């Protein structure tokens, strides 16, 4: 994209609540063809090698509601450099420019979809297994539980119902509380 053109970035996980880049507009958005899933092992941010955490990814099928952020053309290159360093750290995500519905219009937005061939892509684990990983994982950016709590809080703020993620969060919080009570 030419530097003089504004760009859009679609956030569906931590980019919704911790974008850490300048934008001039942020709006609810809908992406078709992909859904939000807790399907990526994290060893750089919310876990470590040997004890990974879990974070969300955009996986094929369905649709995903999130936030679209418009970045000024003057900052587009800087923001894209930042996003590539943040999101493409180990190859589990791939950058994609996809059509996103923002209000009554359609824009093309940069987002990051899962690479199903990557070793950190785990697909759909059971709710019990997922909650157990989330309840115990800690990485340089904090706990997987904190990550999921923040993601759910922002989904709730947008009125987005993610029943499976809510069930995982409730189970992970119970497990974390049980673990803390036994220490």
Coordinates of C-alpha atoms in Angstrom, one line a residue:
X1 CA 0.0 0.0 0.0
X2 CA 1.3 3.4 -0.8
X3 CA 2.4 5.4 2.3
X4 CA 0.0 8.2 1.5
X5 CA -3.0 5.8 1.8
X6 CA -4.7 5.1 5.1
X7 CA -4.8 1.3 6.0
X8 CA -7.2 -0.7 8.2
X9 CA -6.1 -3.4 10.7
X10 CA -8.6 -6.0 11.9
X11 CA -8.1 -7.1 15.6
X12 CA -9.8 -10.2 17.0
X13 CA -7.7 -10.9 20.1
X14 CA -5.1 -8.8 21.9
X15 CA -5.1 -6.2 19.1
X16 CA -8.6 -5.2 20.2
X17 CA -7.4 -4.3 23.7
X18 CA -3.7 -3.8 23.4
X19 CA -2.9 -2.5 19.9
X20 CA 0.1 -0.5 20.9
X21 CA 0.1 1.5 17.7
X22 CA -1.4 4.9 16.7
X23 CA -4.7 4.8 14.9
X24 CA -7.1 7.5 13.9
X25 CA -10.4 5.5 14.1
X26 CA -11.5 2.3 15.8
X27 CA -14.8 0.7 14.9
X28 CA -16.6 -2.7 15.4
X29 CA -16.1 -4.9 12.3
X30 CA -17.1 -8.2 10.8
X31 CA -14.8 -10.5 8.9
X32 CA -16.3 -13.4 6.9
X33 CA -14.7 -16.7 6.2
X34 CA -12.8 -17.0 9.5
X35 CA -13.7 -17.5 13.1
X36 CA -11.9 -16.7 16.4
X37 CA -10.6 -19.8 18.1
X38 CA -8.2 -20.5 21.0
X39 CA -6.1 -22.6 18.7
X40 CA -2.5 -21.4 18.9
X41 CA 0.2 -22.4 21.4
X42 CA 2.1 -19.4 22.6
X43 CA 5.7 -19.8 23.7
X44 CA 6.8 -16.2 23.2
X45 CA 4.1 -14.2 25.0
X46 CA 1.7 -16.2 27.2
X47 CA 3.8 -19.3 27.7
X48 CA 7.3 -20.7 27.4
X49 CA 8.8 -23.7 25.5
X50 CA 7.8 -26.9 27.4
X51 CA 4.8 -25.1 29.0
X52 CA 3.0 -23.2 26.3
X53 CA 0.0 -21.0 26.8
X54 CA -2.9 -20.6 24.4
X55 CA -4.0 -17.5 22.4
X56 CA -6.7 -16.9 19.8
X57 CA -6.2 -17.1 16.0
X58 CA -8.4 -16.7 13.0
X59 CA -9.2 -20.1 11.7
X60 CA -11.0 -21.0 8.5
X61 CA -14.8 -21.0 8.4
X62 CA -17.6 -18.9 9.9
X63 CA -17.2 -15.3 10.7
X64 CA -15.6 -13.1 13.3
X65 CA -16.6 -9.9 14.9
X66 CA -13.8 -7.7 16.2
X67 CA -12.4 -4.2 15.8
X68 CA -11.0 -2.4 12.8
X69 CA -8.5 0.3 13.3
X70 CA -7.8 2.9 10.6
X71 CA -4.1 4.0 10.5
X72 CA -3.1 7.2 8.7
X73 CA -1.0 6.7 5.6
X74 CA 1.8 8.7 7.2
X75 CA 2.1 6.0 9.9
X76 CA 1.1 2.9 7.8
X77 CA 4.7 1.7 7.1
X78 CA 5.7 2.1 10.8
X79 CA 2.6 0.3 12.0
X80 CA 3.1 -2.6 9.5
X81 CA 6.7 -3.0 10.6
X82 CA 5.5 -3.2 14.3
X83 CA 2.7 -5.6 13.5
X84 CA 5.0 -7.9 11.5
X85 CA 7.5 -8.0 14.4
X86 CA 4.7 -8.7 16.9
X87 CA 2.5 -11.2 14.9
X88 CA 4.9 -13.0 12.7
X89 CA 7.4 -13.9 15.5
X90 CA 7.4 -17.7 14.8
X91 CA 5.3 -18.3 11.6
X92 CA 2.1 -19.6 13.2
X93 CA 0.3 -16.6 11.7
X94 CA 0.3 -15.3 8.2
X95 CA -0.5 -11.8 7.1
X96 CA -3.7 -11.5 5.0
X97 CA -5.5 -8.5 3.5
X98 CA -9.1 -9.4 3.6
X99 CA -12.5 -7.6 3.1
X100 CA -14.0 -6.5 6.4
X101 CA -17.4 -4.9 7.0
X102 CA -17.1 -1.7 9.0
X103 CA -20.5 -0.1 9.5
X104 CA -22.2 0.1 6.1
X105 CA -19.1 -0.2 4.1
X106 CA -16.5 -2.7 3.1
X107 CA -12.8 -2.1 3.6
X108 CA -9.7 -4.2 3.0
X109 CA -7.9 -4.8 6.3
X110 CA -4.7 -6.4 7.3
X111 CA -5.1 -9.2 9.7
X112 CA -3.3 -12.4 10.8
X113 CA -4.8 -15.8 10.2
X114 CA -3.4 -19.1 11.5
X115 CA -1.1 -21.3 9.5
X116 CA -2.6 -24.8 10.0
X117 CA 0.6 -26.4 9.0
X118 CA 2.6 -24.8 11.9
X119 CA 3.5 -26.9 14.9
X120 CA 1.9 -24.4 17.3
X121 CA -1.5 -24.7 15.6
X122 CA -3.5 -27.0 17.9
X123 CA -6.9 -26.9 16.3
X124 CA -9.9 -27.4 18.7
X125 CA -8.8 -29.0 22.0
X126 CA -11.5 -30.1 24.5
X127 CA -12.8 -27.4 26.8
X128 CA -11.2 -29.2 29.8
X129 CA -7.8 -29.4 28.1
X130 CA -7.9 -25.9 26.9
X131 CA -8.9 -24.5 30.3
X132 CA -6.1 -26.5 32.0
X133 CA -3.5 -25.0 29.7
X134 CA -4.9 -21.5 30.1
X135 CA -5.1 -21.8 33.9
X136 CA -1.4 -22.6 34.3
X137 CA 0.4 -20.9 31.5
X138 CA 2.7 -17.9 32.1
X139 CA 5.0 -16.2 29.7
X140 CA 6.9 -12.9 29.3
X141 CA 3.7 -11.0 28.5
X142 CA 1.8 -12.4 31.5
X143 CA -0.6 -15.3 32.0
X144 CA -2.8 -17.0 29.4
X145 CA -5.7 -16.5 31.9
X146 CA -5.2 -12.7 31.9
X147 CA -5.0 -12.7 28.1
X148 CA -8.3 -14.6 27.9
X149 CA -10.0 -12.5 30.5
X150 CA -9.0 -9.3 28.6
X151 CA -10.1 -10.7 25.3
X152 CA -13.5 -11.8 26.7
X153 CA -14.0 -8.4 28.5
X154 CA -13.5 -6.6 25.2
X155 CA -15.8 -9.0 23.4
X156 CA -18.4 -8.4 26.1
X157 CA -18.0 -4.6 25.6
X158 CA -18.8 -5.1 21.9
X159 CA -21.7 -7.4 22.7
X160 CA -20.1 -10.3 21.0
X161 CA -21.2 -13.7 22.4
X162 CA -18.4 -16.3 22.2
X163 CA -20.1 -19.2 24.2
X164 CA -17.1 -21.6 23.9
X165 CA -14.6 -19.0 25.0
X166 CA -16.8 -18.0 27.9
X167 CA -17.0 -21.6 29.0
X168 CA -13.3 -22.1 28.7
X169 CA -12.7 -18.9 30.7
X170 CA -15.1 -20.0 33.5
X171 CA -13.4 -23.4 33.8
X172 CA -9.9 -21.9 33.7
X173 CA -10.8 -19.4 36.4
X174 CA -12.1 -22.3 38.6
X175 CA -8.9 -24.3 38.0
X176 CA -6.7 -21.3 38.8
X177 CA -8.6 -20.6 42.0
X178 CA -8.4 -24.3 43.0
X179 CA -4.7 -24.3 42.4
X180 CA -4.2 -21.1 44.4
X181 CA -6.3 -22.5 47.3
X182 CA -4.1 -25.6 47.5
X183 CA -0.8 -23.7 47.7

